[in-house]
mmCIF file of C-alpha atoms in Angstrom:
data_model
loop_
_atom_site.group_PDB
_atom_site.id
_atom_site.type_symbol
_atom_site.label_atom_id
_atom_site.label_comp_id
_atom_site.label_asym_id
_atom_site.label_seq_id
_atom_site.Cartn_x
_atom_site.Cartn_y
_atom_site.Cartn_z
ATOM 1 C CA MET A 1 5.813 5.444 29.553
ATOM 2 C CA ILE A 2 5.720 3.064 32.530
ATOM 3 C CA ASN A 3 1.974 2.564 32.224
ATOM 4 C CA ILE A 4 2.262 1.846 28.527
ATOM 5 C CA GLN A 5 4.996 -0.694 29.126
ATOM 6 C CA GLN A 6 2.943 -2.419 31.804
ATOM 7 C CA LYS A 7 -0.043 -2.665 29.473
ATOM 8 C CA ILE A 8 2.125 -3.971 26.672
ATOM 9 C CA LYS A 9 3.648 -6.648 28.901
ATOM 10 C CA LYS A 10 0.165 -7.891 29.676
ATOM 11 C CA THR A 11 -1.024 -7.712 26.095
ATOM 12 C CA PHE A 12 1.804 -8.660 23.788
ATOM 13 C CA LEU A 13 3.258 -12.032 22.984
ATOM 14 C CA LEU A 14 6.799 -11.357 21.781
ATOM 15 C CA PHE A 15 8.575 -13.980 19.799
ATOM 16 C CA PHE A 16 11.334 -14.504 17.285
ATOM 17 C CA CYS A 17 10.563 -16.310 14.066
ATOM 18 C CA THR A 18 13.054 -19.130 14.656
ATOM 19 C CA ALA A 19 12.303 -22.800 14.228
ATOM 20 C CA ALA A 20 12.770 -23.661 17.884
ATOM 21 C CA ILE A 21 10.628 -20.907 19.317
ATOM 22 C CA ALA A 22 8.046 -21.253 16.559
ATOM 23 C CA GLN A 23 7.669 -24.930 17.421
ATOM 24 C CA SER A 24 7.290 -24.088 21.102
ATOM 25 C CA ILE A 25 4.588 -21.518 20.380
ATOM 26 C CA ALA A 26 2.812 -23.906 18.037
ATOM 27 C CA GLN A 27 2.564 -26.434 20.834
ATOM 28 C CA THR A 28 1.067 -23.942 23.272
ATOM 29 C CA THR A 29 -1.196 -21.101 22.207
ATOM 30 C CA ILE A 30 -0.643 -20.460 18.507
ATOM 31 C CA LYS A 31 -0.658 -22.699 15.463
ATOM 32 C CA MET A 32 1.923 -21.623 12.917
ATOM 33 C CA THR A 33 1.467 -20.921 9.248
ATOM 34 C CA ASN A 34 1.516 -24.499 8.024
ATOM 35 C CA GLN A 35 -1.482 -25.286 10.242
ATOM 36 C CA ILE A 36 -3.950 -22.722 8.967
ATOM 37 C CA SER A 37 -7.586 -23.229 9.781
ATOM 38 C CA GLY A 38 -10.451 -20.786 9.757
ATOM 39 C CA LYS A 39 -13.399 -20.072 12.022
ATOM 40 C CA ALA A 40 -11.062 -18.538 14.615
ATOM 41 C CA LYS A 41 -9.442 -21.876 15.472
ATOM 42 C CA GLY A 42 -6.058 -21.425 13.852
ATOM 43 C CA TYR A 43 -3.392 -18.879 13.127
ATOM 44 C CA GLY A 44 -5.275 -17.485 10.124
ATOM 45 C CA ILE A 45 -2.467 -16.066 8.119
ATOM 46 C CA ASN A 46 -3.743 -16.281 4.562
ATOM 47 C CA ALA A 47 -4.186 -12.529 4.910
ATOM 48 C CA ASN A 48 -0.420 -12.191 5.318
ATOM 49 C CA TYR A 49 0.774 -8.697 4.421
ATOM 50 C CA SER A 50 3.963 -6.846 3.842
ATOM 51 C CA GLN A 51 4.387 -3.938 1.486
ATOM 52 C CA THR A 52 6.372 -4.550 -1.649
ATOM 53 C CA PRO A 53 5.304 -3.419 -5.106
ATOM 54 C CA PHE A 54 4.334 -6.954 -6.092
ATOM 55 C CA TRP A 55 2.180 -7.500 -3.023
ATOM 56 C CA ASN A 56 -0.257 -4.944 -4.412
ATOM 57 C CA ARG A 57 -1.609 -7.662 -6.702
ATOM 58 C CA SER A 58 -3.173 -9.320 -3.683
ATOM 59 C CA GLN A 59 -6.931 -9.674 -3.872
ATOM 60 C CA LEU A 60 -7.114 -8.096 -0.427
ATOM 61 C CA LEU A 61 -5.946 -4.700 -1.662
ATOM 62 C CA LEU A 62 -8.467 -2.447 -3.368
ATOM 63 C CA ASN A 63 -6.027 -1.428 -6.093
ATOM 64 C CA LYS A 64 -4.396 -4.296 -8.016
ATOM 65 C CA ILE A 65 -1.916 -2.164 -9.976
ATOM 66 C CA PRO A 66 1.472 -2.658 -8.278
ATOM 67 C CA TYR A 67 3.039 0.527 -9.656
ATOM 68 C CA GLY A 68 2.053 4.148 -9.832
ATOM 69 C CA VAL A 69 2.954 5.333 -6.350
ATOM 70 C CA PHE A 70 6.572 6.142 -7.309
ATOM 71 C CA GLU A 71 8.057 4.786 -4.114
ATOM 72 C CA HIS A 72 10.267 1.888 -3.006
ATOM 73 C CA PRO A 73 13.900 2.724 -3.641
ATOM 74 C CA ILE A 74 16.335 -0.092 -4.366
ATOM 75 C CA ASP A 75 18.491 1.287 -1.584
ATOM 76 C CA ALA A 76 16.863 3.304 1.179
ATOM 77 C CA LYS A 77 19.929 5.517 1.577
ATOM 78 C CA SER A 78 20.747 6.193 -2.062
ATOM 79 C CA GLY A 79 17.104 6.836 -2.969
ATOM 80 C CA ASP A 80 17.369 5.055 -6.339
ATOM 81 C CA LEU A 81 13.840 4.362 -7.531
ATOM 82 C CA TYR A 82 12.809 0.759 -7.998
ATOM 83 C CA GLU A 83 9.668 1.758 -9.843
ATOM 84 C CA ASP A 84 11.486 4.189 -12.097
ATOM 85 C CA LEU A 85 12.907 1.187 -13.939
ATOM 86 C CA ASN A 86 9.412 0.405 -15.199
ATOM 87 C CA TRP A 87 8.514 3.794 -16.649
ATOM 88 C CA GLU A 88 9.619 5.539 -19.818
ATOM 89 C CA TYR A 89 9.083 9.091 -21.007
ATOM 90 C CA SER A 90 8.949 10.981 -24.280
ATOM 91 C CA GLY A 91 8.396 14.640 -25.058
ATOM 92 C CA GLY A 92 9.956 15.632 -21.763
ATOM 93 C CA THR A 93 12.113 14.596 -18.841
ATOM 94 C CA ALA A 94 11.178 12.969 -15.529
ATOM 95 C CA SER A 95 12.611 12.792 -12.043
ATOM 96 C CA GLY A 96 11.536 11.855 -8.538
ATOM 97 C CA ASP A 97 10.125 14.682 -6.430
ATOM 98 C CA LYS A 98 10.707 14.269 -2.696
ATOM 99 C CA VAL A 99 9.719 17.827 -1.756
ATOM 100 C CA THR A 100 5.954 17.837 -2.295
ATOM 101 C CA PRO A 101 4.627 14.291 -2.843
ATOM 102 C CA TYR A 102 0.890 13.668 -2.568
ATOM 103 C CA GLN A 103 1.546 10.649 -0.359
ATOM 104 C CA GLY A 104 4.575 8.762 0.823
ATOM 105 C CA LEU A 105 8.117 9.884 0.161
ATOM 106 C CA GLN A 106 8.081 10.692 -3.496
ATOM 107 C CA ALA A 107 6.004 11.743 -6.501
ATOM 108 C CA LEU A 108 6.809 11.869 -10.213
ATOM 109 C CA LYS A 109 7.896 15.224 -11.603
ATOM 110 C CA PHE A 110 7.572 15.538 -15.385
ATOM 111 C CA LEU A 111 8.816 18.520 -17.373
ATOM 112 C CA SER A 112 6.971 18.516 -20.697
ATOM 113 C CA SER A 113 8.658 20.167 -23.666
ATOM 114 C CA GLY A 114 5.484 20.617 -25.739
ATOM 115 C CA ASN A 115 2.087 19.154 -26.586
ATOM 116 C CA ASN A 116 3.072 15.501 -26.918
ATOM 117 C CA GLY A 117 4.447 14.484 -23.548
ATOM 118 C CA LEU A 118 3.973 10.809 -22.745
ATOM 119 C CA ILE A 119 4.481 8.988 -19.443
ATOM 120 C CA THR A 120 4.255 5.243 -20.068
ATOM 121 C CA ASN A 121 4.374 2.279 -17.732
ATOM 122 C CA LYS A 122 6.255 -0.516 -19.495
ATOM 123 C CA LEU A 123 4.915 -3.421 -17.446
ATOM 124 C CA ILE A 124 2.270 -5.879 -18.600
ATOM 125 C CA TYR A 125 -0.506 -6.338 -16.061
ATOM 126 C CA ASN A 126 -2.049 -9.759 -15.790
ATOM 127 C CA LEU A 127 -5.469 -8.518 -14.725
ATOM 128 C CA TYR A 128 -8.916 -9.236 -16.125
ATOM 129 C CA LEU A 129 -11.177 -6.323 -17.012
ATOM 130 C CA ASP A 130 -14.880 -7.165 -17.098
ATOM 131 C CA PRO A 131 -16.961 -4.897 -19.414
ATOM 132 C CA THR A 132 -20.084 -5.605 -17.328
ATOM 133 C CA GLN A 133 -18.502 -4.033 -14.217
ATOM 134 C CA ASN A 134 -17.953 -0.405 -13.332
ATOM 135 C CA TYR A 135 -14.324 0.485 -12.636
ATOM 136 C CA ILE A 136 -12.874 3.557 -11.001
ATOM 137 C CA LEU A 137 -9.641 5.128 -12.200
ATOM 138 C CA THR A 138 -8.022 7.714 -9.935
ATOM 139 C CA PHE A 139 -4.729 9.562 -9.857
ATOM 140 C CA ALA A 140 -3.349 12.494 -7.900
ATOM 141 C CA ALA A 141 -1.904 15.385 -9.864
ATOM 142 C CA LYS A 142 -0.884 18.999 -9.606
ATOM 143 C CA LYS A 143 0.812 21.459 -11.951
ATOM 144 C CA GLY A 144 3.703 23.845 -11.655
ATOM 145 C CA ASN A 145 3.201 27.552 -12.276
ATOM 146 C CA ASP A 146 4.731 27.098 -15.733
ATOM 147 C CA PHE A 147 2.101 24.596 -16.989
ATOM 148 C CA SER A 148 -1.205 25.529 -18.626
ATOM 149 C CA GLY A 149 -2.132 22.376 -20.547
ATOM 150 C CA LYS A 150 -4.143 19.235 -19.829
ATOM 151 C CA VAL A 151 -3.521 15.567 -19.070
ATOM 152 C CA ASN A 152 -5.434 12.344 -19.518
ATOM 153 C CA ALA A 153 -4.876 8.679 -18.661
ATOM 154 C CA ARG A 154 -5.265 5.768 -21.055
ATOM 155 C CA ILE A 155 -5.632 2.031 -20.368
ATOM 156 C CA HIS A 156 -4.890 -0.048 -23.437
ATOM 157 C CA ASP A 157 -4.029 -3.472 -24.770
ATOM 158 C CA HIS A 158 -0.299 -3.997 -24.477
ATOM 159 C CA PHE A 159 0.166 -5.900 -27.723
ATOM 160 C CA PHE A 160 -2.450 -4.505 -30.118
ATOM 161 C CA GLY A 161 -3.077 -1.012 -28.766
ATOM 162 C CA GLN A 162 -6.842 -1.401 -28.456
ATOM 163 C CA GLU A 163 -8.208 0.896 -25.801
ATOM 164 C CA PHE A 164 -10.057 -0.195 -22.666
ATOM 165 C CA TYR A 165 -10.589 3.363 -21.478
ATOM 166 C CA VAL A 166 -9.422 6.920 -22.120
ATOM 167 C CA SER A 167 -10.176 9.530 -19.476
ATOM 168 C CA PRO A 168 -11.311 13.040 -20.429
ATOM 169 C CA GLU A 169 -8.623 15.648 -20.916
ATOM 170 C CA THR A 170 -8.298 17.395 -17.573
ATOM 171 C CA ALA A 171 -6.947 20.811 -16.650
ATOM 172 C CA ILE A 172 -5.132 20.205 -13.367
ATOM 173 C CA THR A 173 -4.766 22.676 -10.518
ATOM 174 C CA ASN A 174 -1.765 24.104 -8.670
ATOM 175 C CA ASP A 175 -2.591 22.046 -5.567
ATOM 176 C CA TRP A 176 -2.725 18.281 -5.204
ATOM 177 C CA LYS A 177 -6.115 16.892 -6.198
ATOM 178 C CA VAL A 178 -7.373 13.354 -6.784
ATOM 179 C CA TYR A 179 -9.037 12.997 -10.185
ATOM 180 C CA SER A 180 -11.584 10.181 -10.372
ATOM 181 C CA TYR A 181 -13.331 8.594 -13.371
ATOM 182 C CA THR A 182 -15.955 5.818 -13.376
ATOM 183 C CA PHE A 183 -16.223 3.704 -16.525
ATOM 184 C CA LYS A 184 -16.989 0.334 -18.068
ATOM 185 C CA PRO A 185 -14.129 -1.135 -20.163
ATOM 186 C CA LEU A 186 -14.641 -0.805 -23.899
ATOM 187 C CA LYS A 187 -13.712 -4.454 -24.452
ATOM 188 C CA VAL A 188 -13.090 -7.632 -22.508
ATOM 189 C CA GLY A 189 -9.682 -7.569 -20.879
ATOM 190 C CA ASP A 190 -7.307 -10.150 -22.317
ATOM 191 C CA ASN A 191 -5.209 -10.033 -19.142
ATOM 192 C CA TYR A 192 -2.448 -8.019 -20.796
ATOM 193 C CA PHE A 193 -2.811 -4.273 -20.594
ATOM 194 C CA ALA A 194 -0.707 -1.208 -19.889
ATOM 195 C CA PHE A 195 -1.418 2.426 -19.097
ATOM 196 C CA ASP A 196 0.019 5.825 -19.809
ATOM 197 C CA PHE A 197 -0.516 9.536 -19.233
ATOM 198 C CA ASN A 198 -0.706 11.978 -22.119
ATOM 199 C CA VAL A 199 0.491 15.508 -21.413
ATOM 200 C CA LYS A 200 -0.676 18.288 -23.726
ATOM 201 C CA GLY A 201 1.167 21.465 -22.911
ATOM 202 C CA ALA A 202 4.629 22.593 -21.890
ATOM 203 C CA GLY A 203 5.792 22.913 -18.314
ATOM 204 C CA THR A 204 5.908 20.902 -15.084
ATOM 205 C CA ILE A 205 3.335 18.461 -13.754
ATOM 206 C CA PHE A 206 3.421 16.110 -10.775
ATOM 207 C CA LEU A 207 1.748 12.680 -10.603
ATOM 208 C CA ASP A 208 1.226 10.257 -7.731
ATOM 209 C CA ASP A 209 -0.974 7.454 -6.409
ATOM 210 C CA PHE A 210 -2.433 5.888 -9.564
ATOM 211 C CA LYS A 211 -5.285 3.473 -8.768
ATOM 212 C CA LEU A 212 -7.643 1.235 -10.712
ATOM 213 C CA TYR A 213 -10.321 -0.847 -8.987
ATOM 214 C CA LYS A 214 -13.840 -2.241 -9.276
ATOM 215 C CA GLU A 215 -16.534 0.083 -8.010
ATOM 216 C CA LYS A 216 -18.222 -2.739 -6.077
ATOM 217 C CA ASP A 217 -14.993 -3.316 -4.108
ATOM 218 C CA PHE A 218 -14.828 0.202 -2.686
ATOM 219 C CA ARG A 219 -15.255 0.444 1.112
ATOM 220 C CA GLY A 220 -13.684 3.827 1.729
ATOM 221 C CA ASP A 221 -10.326 2.293 2.702
ATOM 222 C CA ASN A 222 -7.500 0.372 1.032
ATOM 223 C CA PHE A 223 -9.164 -3.054 1.232
ATOM 224 C CA ALA A 224 -11.427 -4.716 -1.332
ATOM 225 C CA LYS A 225 -14.942 -5.469 -0.086
ATOM 226 C CA THR A 226 -15.166 -8.873 -1.780
ATOM 227 C CA ALA A 227 -11.931 -10.023 -0.124
ATOM 228 C CA VAL A 228 -12.885 -8.697 3.312
ATOM 229 C CA ASP A 229 -16.257 -10.456 3.069
ATOM 230 C CA LEU A 230 -14.438 -13.746 2.447
ATOM 231 C CA LEU A 231 -12.202 -13.106 5.448
ATOM 232 C CA LYS A 232 -15.257 -12.496 7.603
ATOM 233 C CA ASP A 233 -16.517 -15.925 6.635
ATOM 234 C CA PHE A 234 -13.096 -17.456 7.223
ATOM 235 C CA GLN A 235 -12.838 -15.893 10.692
ATOM 236 C CA PRO A 236 -9.038 -15.822 11.038
ATOM 237 C CA GLU A 237 -7.592 -15.962 14.520
ATOM 238 C CA VAL A 238 -4.706 -13.617 13.701
ATOM 239 C CA LEU A 239 -3.802 -11.313 10.801
ATOM 240 C CA ARG A 240 -0.071 -11.114 10.226
ATOM 241 C CA TRP A 241 1.529 -7.924 8.965
ATOM 242 C CA GLY A 242 4.915 -9.047 7.792
ATOM 243 C CA SER A 243 6.874 -11.794 6.009
ATOM 244 C CA LEU A 244 10.501 -11.689 4.881
ATOM 245 C CA PRO A 245 10.414 -8.245 3.190
ATOM 246 C CA ALA A 246 9.402 -6.737 6.544
ATOM 247 C CA ASN A 247 13.011 -7.214 7.703
ATOM 248 C CA PHE A 248 13.929 -4.266 5.471
ATOM 249 C CA LEU A 249 11.039 -1.936 6.352
ATOM 250 C CA SER A 250 11.373 0.996 8.741
ATOM 251 C CA PHE A 251 8.626 1.840 11.202
ATOM 252 C CA LYS A 252 8.393 5.461 10.015
ATOM 253 C CA ASN A 253 7.455 4.394 6.477
ATOM 254 C CA ASN A 254 4.573 2.208 7.615
ATOM 255 C CA VAL A 255 2.644 4.612 9.812
ATOM 256 C CA GLY A 256 1.131 8.080 9.546
ATOM 257 C CA LYS A 257 -1.061 9.852 7.046
ATOM 258 C CA GLY A 258 0.237 9.332 3.516
ATOM 259 C CA ALA A 259 2.627 6.581 4.586
ATOM 260 C CA ALA A 260 5.092 5.504 1.937
ATOM 261 C CA ASP A 261 4.127 1.865 2.249
ATOM 262 C CA ARG A 262 0.444 2.464 1.579
ATOM 263 C CA VAL A 263 -1.326 0.209 4.108
ATOM 264 C CA THR A 264 -0.312 1.323 7.579
ATOM 265 C CA MET A 265 -0.034 -0.833 10.666
ATOM 266 C CA GLY A 266 -2.988 1.096 12.039
ATOM 267 C CA GLU A 267 -5.157 0.204 9.048
ATOM 268 C CA TRP A 268 -4.108 -3.423 9.478
ATOM 269 C CA MET A 269 -5.039 -3.431 13.170
ATOM 270 C CA LYS A 270 -8.349 -1.732 12.348
ATOM 271 C CA LEU A 271 -9.089 -4.538 9.882
ATOM 272 C CA ALA A 272 -8.224 -7.082 12.573
ATOM 273 C CA GLN A 273 -10.702 -5.360 14.902
ATOM 274 C CA GLU A 274 -13.383 -5.571 12.230
ATOM 275 C CA LEU A 275 -12.708 -9.289 11.804
ATOM 276 C CA LYS A 276 -12.560 -9.855 15.585
ATOM 277 C CA ALA A 277 -9.047 -11.228 15.124
ATOM 278 C CA GLY A 278 -5.691 -10.684 16.757
ATOM 279 C CA VAL A 279 -2.737 -9.202 14.952
ATOM 280 C CA THR A 280 0.953 -10.003 14.467
ATOM 281 C CA LEU A 281 3.291 -7.146 13.526
ATOM 282 C CA CYS A 282 6.754 -7.845 12.090
ATOM 283 C CA THR A 283 9.484 -5.324 12.874
ATOM 284 C CA GLY A 284 12.407 -4.653 10.546
ATOM 285 C CA THR A 285 15.704 -6.123 11.708
ATOM 286 C CA ASN A 286 17.921 -5.157 8.785
ATOM 287 C CA TYR A 287 20.744 -2.827 9.836
ATOM 288 C CA LYS A 288 19.364 0.030 7.680
ATOM 289 C CA THR A 289 15.975 0.249 9.413
ATOM 290 C CA ASP A 290 15.090 2.704 12.144
ATOM 291 C CA TYR A 291 14.182 -0.251 14.392
ATOM 292 C CA LEU A 292 17.918 -0.944 14.707
ATOM 293 C CA GLU A 293 19.611 2.353 13.901
ATOM 294 C CA GLN A 294 17.374 4.333 16.296
ATOM 295 C CA ARG A 295 16.095 1.458 18.370
ATOM 296 C CA ASP A 296 15.167 3.174 21.642
ATOM 297 C CA LYS A 297 13.270 6.019 20.006
ATOM 298 C CA THR A 298 11.638 3.778 17.398
ATOM 299 C CA PHE A 299 10.404 1.029 19.712
ATOM 300 C CA THR A 300 9.130 3.626 22.196
ATOM 301 C CA THR A 301 7.167 5.357 19.421
ATOM 302 C CA PHE A 302 6.019 1.946 18.140
ATOM 303 C CA ALA A 303 4.656 1.081 21.606
ATOM 304 C CA GLU A 304 2.930 4.460 21.871
ATOM 305 C CA TYR A 305 1.430 4.041 18.399
ATOM 306 C CA ILE A 306 -0.239 0.819 19.515
ATOM 307 C CA ALA A 307 -0.994 1.497 23.164
ATOM 308 C CA GLY A 308 -0.458 5.168 23.980
ATOM 309 C CA SER A 309 -2.716 8.197 24.203
ATOM 310 C CA ASN A 310 -2.884 10.839 21.503
ATOM 311 C CA THR A 311 -0.600 13.066 23.569
ATOM 312 C CA THR A 312 2.349 10.708 22.991
ATOM 313 C CA THR A 313 4.497 10.874 19.870
ATOM 314 C CA GLY A 314 3.314 7.501 18.564
ATOM 315 C CA GLY A 315 -0.287 8.118 19.565
ATOM 316 C CA ALA A 316 -0.304 11.386 17.634
ATOM 317 C CA ILE A 317 0.947 9.551 14.532
ATOM 318 C CA ARG A 318 -1.881 7.024 14.945
ATOM 319 C CA ALA A 319 -4.405 9.854 15.375
ATOM 320 C CA SER A 320 -3.174 11.476 12.138
ATOM 321 C CA GLU A 321 -4.469 8.379 10.342
ATOM 322 C CA GLY A 322 -7.888 8.859 11.930
ATOM 323 C CA PHE A 323 -7.498 6.331 14.765
ATOM 324 C CA GLN A 324 -8.142 8.202 17.998
ATOM 325 C CA ASP A 325 -8.269 5.158 20.273
ATOM 326 C CA ASN A 326 -5.380 2.801 20.951
ATOM 327 C CA PHE A 327 -5.476 -0.835 19.876
ATOM 328 C CA LEU A 328 -5.262 -2.551 23.267
ATOM 329 C CA GLY A 329 -8.779 -3.885 22.751
ATOM 330 C CA LEU A 330 -7.574 -6.372 20.132
ATOM 331 C CA LYS A 331 -7.929 -10.055 20.935
ATOM 332 C CA GLN A 332 -4.148 -10.405 20.969
ATOM 333 C CA ILE A 333 -1.129 -8.479 19.726
ATOM 334 C CA ASN A 334 2.032 -10.336 18.767
ATOM 335 C CA ILE A 335 5.311 -8.684 17.857
ATOM 336 C CA GLU A 336 7.860 -10.488 15.701
ATOM 337 C CA LEU A 337 11.403 -9.182 16.018
ATOM 338 C CA GLY A 338 12.105 -9.799 12.371
ATOM 339 C CA CYS A 339 10.626 -12.533 10.245
#
């Protein structure tokens, strides 16, 4: 641990996001957010990130649908679902499943009572669908031993019911599997559409990780190719993972394979490497986060995740995401103790 700490001391610029210190930093090595400039000459923070459901509308993320991962409780301790407020069900009953989610902390468990189960998202999505472009619709699903039917997903006009796309009826397996469908929308998107799942058959099914994105944006990760290409031209000096919601985020939910908060810190640092930029990571300072409630263990694991070998606890978490090497090769690493 001593070697890691020594490396971190040489590599990290630690600062609090207070007016006085921010002004001091701005006058020395870093320009703050109101002084953005590209071409690696400013603190390029237009790629600012922190995970909340609404952030998923960012053009940087591959998937623009902000719901369908069944995460983000209103209160981290009570486990009340934020997203559950935006779904309604008929022909069955629904609950959160925290035992066997596909990713993150929770999946949707739906017990269908017959052949007309319906899982509907009530939100209106302000997204444009272009009928000249190929789109990819994916969702993760599995069935309980009591289910023998099929499911399909439908994207439709919120107000008039006209359909953009209906996936084939699919017989799902007993193990988690991602089902993927490539299509062109049947009509021009009018910026107001919704989606639902139709369940034909009685018994239990599980759903998680709904995604909809343009085929041309796919890079094999969570970031949209068109947005990353623009960032490459912009050449940001630093990518900031954070903002005010980061004060309420625990470290454990933002790292590791299948992390609850979707884009991990490791993925963010990998993107910074690709863009030849530095990175700023905000840590959660709310009293309910593990950064404060288990501070010694959490910050040690956090340091190992960034700078340690794969034999350390944090390094093993990083390796589970596919990142074998540490991130000490980044241009700079800044840690914000809260936003």
